Amino acid sequence: MTKKNHSFKILGLISAICLVGSLSTGFGALGYTTNFDGLTSNLSLSFQDGWLTNDEDTGITTSGGSSIGQSEFVKQISGYSSYVGDKVVSLGGLLQPDVVPGQNSVSLYRPFDITVGNGGNGSLYFTTNYAITDSAAPYSTRDTFAFTFTNAAGARVAAIRFAPAVTNLGIYLDKYLPGDILASSTITPSGLFQPYNTSPLFKLEVTIDMAGILNAAITDSTGTKSAIFTNEATASGILTENIQRVAATYNVTDTTSDNGGKVNAGSNSLILNNYSVIPEPSTVGLSIIAGLGGAAMMFRRRKAA
């Protein structure tokens, strides 16, 4: 092996390591990726690894003895964790009656920075493995969950919303105009709510390109992938700034209070196992190839000199 070939192999290895490191650690142009395994079990996800919420622990206890706020946690859960140390996140009513939400609409998110849309330089690719459990008595109300895409100005670009029904789970695409005004929604029937510990994990994939066009697909537990939204135009006029969060949101359906003086939330929850938001994979690949090409040219010039 020549010294030149050896140097190029080392350069390629270093670049690959840098790419993997960038994808796993989070901030910056490559977004954020996690499988939650490195986080502390039996604690809230919020305020671990940069995650934030608008539903902080209030330090207040209801007359029924429930804590108010931070209705999410990290834990190994039978039926969703596939190996020892495989941690998942639950957002919603599984903590009933010990913890109840302090907000009617809870947002759980991890800031990142990807430029898409008008003036952008790539497409956003979001994926997560998720399940939505059914509610059970005495907290039988079914609450709504969503993944909400928000730009740097705080405006919602789009939201994929999983809404309750009598039996089926409705999936909606909410699109927003400047000023956070709901423009339209589309419904697609999906699978049933399932009792806790028996809900299969589905894989959700969403892309938003530079023109604000959204595509989304769901892969079920058998490996069958189905498009749920195809070439949907979001309100691209508000995509002039970086998208900085894909929030998991939890909206209480019954906003009245029960006799314990707390929000009358249901016991259904959104389960998350893996969460990734990065530039669309082909964009990442092209960027790395371009970087390697530039590095190689610099190396050759320096050798020639």
PDB file of N, CA and C in Angstrom, residues 69-103:
ATOM      1  N   GLY A  69     -47.812  18.355  36.736  1.00  0.00           N
ATOM      2  CA  GLY A  69     -46.741  18.749  35.818  1.00  0.00           C
ATOM      3  C   GLY A  69     -45.755  17.636  35.536  1.00  0.00           C
ATOM      4  N   GLN A  70     -45.076  17.774  34.396  1.00  0.00           N
ATOM      5  CA  GLN A  70     -44.085  16.808  33.906  1.00  0.00           C
ATOM      6  C   GLN A  70     -44.685  15.393  33.816  1.00  0.00           C
ATOM      7  N   SER A  71     -45.671  15.283  32.929  1.00  0.00           N
ATOM      8  CA  SER A  71     -46.388  14.013  32.766  1.00  0.00           C
ATOM      9  C   SER A  71     -45.713  13.136  31.720  1.00  0.00           C
ATOM     10  N   GLU A  72     -44.401  12.953  31.846  1.00  0.00           N
ATOM     11  CA  GLU A  72     -43.635  12.096  30.937  1.00  0.00           C
ATOM     12  C   GLU A  72     -42.468  11.498  31.719  1.00  0.00           C
ATOM     13  N   PHE A  73     -41.996  10.342  31.251  1.00  0.00           N
ATOM     14  CA  PHE A  73     -40.896   9.691  31.961  1.00  0.00           C
ATOM     15  C   PHE A  73     -40.132   8.769  31.022  1.00  0.00           C
ATOM     16  N   VAL A  74     -38.912   8.417  31.438  1.00  0.00           N
ATOM     17  CA  VAL A  74     -38.052   7.483  30.717  1.00  0.00           C
ATOM     18  C   VAL A  74     -37.996   6.185  31.521  1.00  0.00           C
ATOM     19  N   LYS A  75     -38.171   5.050  30.821  1.00  0.00           N
ATOM     20  CA  LYS A  75     -38.195   3.794  31.559  1.00  0.00           C
ATOM     21  C   LYS A  75     -38.133   2.616  30.586  1.00  0.00           C
ATOM     22  N   GLN A  76     -37.689   1.455  31.087  1.00  0.00           N
ATOM     23  CA  GLN A  76     -37.901   0.219  30.353  1.00  0.00           C
ATOM     24  C   GLN A  76     -39.329  -0.237  30.606  1.00  0.00           C
ATOM     25  N   ILE A  77     -40.077  -0.515  29.529  1.00  0.00           N
ATOM     26  CA  ILE A  77     -41.469  -0.921  29.671  1.00  0.00           C
ATOM     27  C   ILE A  77     -41.680  -2.220  28.909  1.00  0.00           C
ATOM     28  N   SER A  78     -42.138  -3.237  29.601  1.00  0.00           N
ATOM     29  CA  SER A  78     -42.407  -4.525  28.978  1.00  0.00           C
ATOM     30  C   SER A  78     -43.404  -4.356  27.830  1.00  0.00           C
ATOM     31  N   GLY A  79     -43.095  -4.965  26.705  1.00  0.00           N
ATOM     32  CA  GLY A  79     -43.954  -4.851  25.532  1.00  0.00           C
ATOM     33  C   GLY A  79     -43.457  -3.830  24.536  1.00  0.00           C
ATOM     34  N   TYR A  80     -42.618  -2.887  24.998  1.00  0.00           N
ATOM     35  CA  TYR A  80     -42.076  -1.846  24.129  1.00  0.00           C
ATOM     36  C   TYR A  80     -40.554  -1.872  24.105  1.00  0.00           C
ATOM     37  N   SER A  81     -39.931  -2.261  25.205  1.00  0.00           N
ATOM     38  CA  SER A  81     -38.479  -2.411  25.249  1.00  0.00           C
ATOM     39  C   SER A  81     -38.122  -3.796  24.732  1.00  0.00           C
ATOM     40  N   SER A  82     -37.218  -3.858  23.772  1.00  0.00           N
ATOM     41  CA  SER A  82     -36.921  -5.137  23.119  1.00  0.00           C
ATOM     42  C   SER A  82     -35.651  -5.811  23.639  1.00  0.00           C
ATOM     43  N   TYR A  83     -34.903  -5.154  24.520  1.00  0.00           N
ATOM     44  CA  TYR A  83     -33.701  -5.754  25.091  1.00  0.00           C
ATOM     45  C   TYR A  83     -33.404  -5.076  26.418  1.00  0.00           C
ATOM     46  N   VAL A  84     -32.539  -5.699  27.211  1.00  0.00           N
ATOM     47  CA  VAL A  84     -32.175  -5.129  28.508  1.00  0.00           C
ATOM     48  C   VAL A  84     -31.480  -3.788  28.284  1.00  0.00           C
ATOM     49  N   GLY A  85     -31.974  -2.766  28.918  1.00  0.00           N
ATOM     50  CA  GLY A  85     -31.414  -1.430  28.748  1.00  0.00           C
ATOM     51  C   GLY A  85     -32.074  -0.625  27.648  1.00  0.00           C
ATOM     52  N   ASP A  86     -33.059  -1.214  26.953  1.00  0.00           N
ATOM     53  CA  ASP A  86     -33.786  -0.507  25.896  1.00  0.00           C
ATOM     54  C   ASP A  86     -34.844   0.377  26.544  1.00  0.00           C
ATOM     55  N   LYS A  87     -34.578   1.672  26.610  1.00  0.00           N
ATOM     56  CA  LYS A  87     -35.468   2.599  27.302  1.00  0.00           C
ATOM     57  C   LYS A  87     -36.409   3.279  26.309  1.00  0.00           C
ATOM     58  N   VAL A  88     -37.610   3.529  26.772  1.00  0.00           N
ATOM     59  CA  VAL A  88     -38.601   4.234  25.975  1.00  0.00           C
ATOM     60  C   VAL A  88     -39.091   5.428  26.777  1.00  0.00           C
ATOM     61  N   VAL A  89     -39.845   6.288  26.106  1.00  0.00           N
ATOM     62  CA  VAL A  89     -40.420   7.465  26.755  1.00  0.00           C
ATOM     63  C   VAL A  89     -41.934   7.364  26.683  1.00  0.00           C
ATOM     64  N   SER A  90     -42.591   7.674  27.766  1.00  0.00           N
ATOM     65  CA  SER A  90     -44.050   7.747  27.789  1.00  0.00           C
ATOM     66  C   SER A  90     -44.473   9.182  28.045  1.00  0.00           C
ATOM     67  N   LEU A  91     -45.384   9.668  27.212  1.00  0.00           N
ATOM     68  CA  LEU A  91     -45.968  10.998  27.392  1.00  0.00           C
ATOM     69  C   LEU A  91     -47.468  10.824  27.497  1.00  0.00           C
ATOM     70  N   GLY A  92     -48.047  11.282  28.606  1.00  0.00           N
ATOM     71  CA  GLY A  92     -49.499  11.173  28.738  1.00  0.00           C
ATOM     72  C   GLY A  92     -49.932  10.584  30.052  1.00  0.00           C
ATOM     73  N   GLY A  93     -51.017   9.793  30.000  1.00  0.00           N
ATOM     74  CA  GLY A  93     -51.732   9.429  31.203  1.00  0.00           C
ATOM     75  C   GLY A  93     -51.261   8.208  31.949  1.00  0.00           C
ATOM     76  N   LEU A  94     -50.171   7.572  31.519  1.00  0.00           N
ATOM     77  CA  LEU A  94     -49.724   6.361  32.223  1.00  0.00           C
ATOM     78  C   LEU A  94     -49.310   6.640  33.671  1.00  0.00           C
ATOM     79  N   LEU A  95     -49.021   7.886  33.977  1.00  0.00           N
ATOM     80  CA  LEU A  95     -48.623   8.222  35.345  1.00  0.00           C
ATOM     81  C   LEU A  95     -49.825   8.471  36.262  1.00  0.00           C
ATOM     82  N   GLN A  96     -51.042   8.461  35.688  1.00  0.00           N
ATOM     83  CA  GLN A  96     -52.233   8.627  36.514  1.00  0.00           C
ATOM     84  C   GLN A  96     -52.286   7.522  37.574  1.00  0.00           C
ATOM     85  N   PRO A  97     -52.689   7.801  38.814  1.00  0.00           N
ATOM     86  CA  PRO A  97     -53.098   9.101  39.338  1.00  0.00           C
ATOM     87  C   PRO A  97     -51.969   9.852  40.027  1.00  0.00           C
ATOM     88  N   ASP A  98     -50.725   9.310  39.967  1.00  0.00           N
ATOM     89  CA  ASP A  98     -49.634   9.934  40.727  1.00  0.00           C
ATOM     90  C   ASP A  98     -49.261  11.303  40.171  1.00  0.00           C
ATOM     91  N   VAL A  99     -49.262  11.430  38.836  1.00  0.00           N
ATOM     92  CA  VAL A  99     -48.888  12.692  38.186  1.00  0.00           C
ATOM     93  C   VAL A  99     -49.933  13.011  37.121  1.00  0.00           C
ATOM     94  N   VAL A 100     -50.361  14.252  37.092  1.00  0.00           N
ATOM     95  CA  VAL A 100     -51.311  14.698  36.067  1.00  0.00           C
ATOM     96  C   VAL A 100     -50.743  15.928  35.374  1.00  0.00           C
ATOM     97  N   PRO A 101     -51.132  16.179  34.111  1.00  0.00           N
ATOM     98  CA  PRO A 101     -50.592  17.348  33.408  1.00  0.00           C
ATOM     99  C   PRO A 101     -51.042  18.651  34.044  1.00  0.00           C
ATOM    100  N   GLY A 102     -50.158  19.628  33.996  1.00  0.00           N
ATOM    101  CA  GLY A 102     -50.500  20.950  34.499  1.00  0.00           C
ATOM    102  C   GLY A 102     -50.996  21.869  33.399  1.00  0.00           C
ATOM    103  N   GLN A 103     -51.016  21.364  32.147  1.00  0.00           N
ATOM    104  CA  GLN A 103     -51.474  22.132  30.996  1.00  0.00           C
ATOM    105  C   GLN A 103     -52.497  21.302  30.219  1.00  0.00           C
TER     106      GLN A 103
END
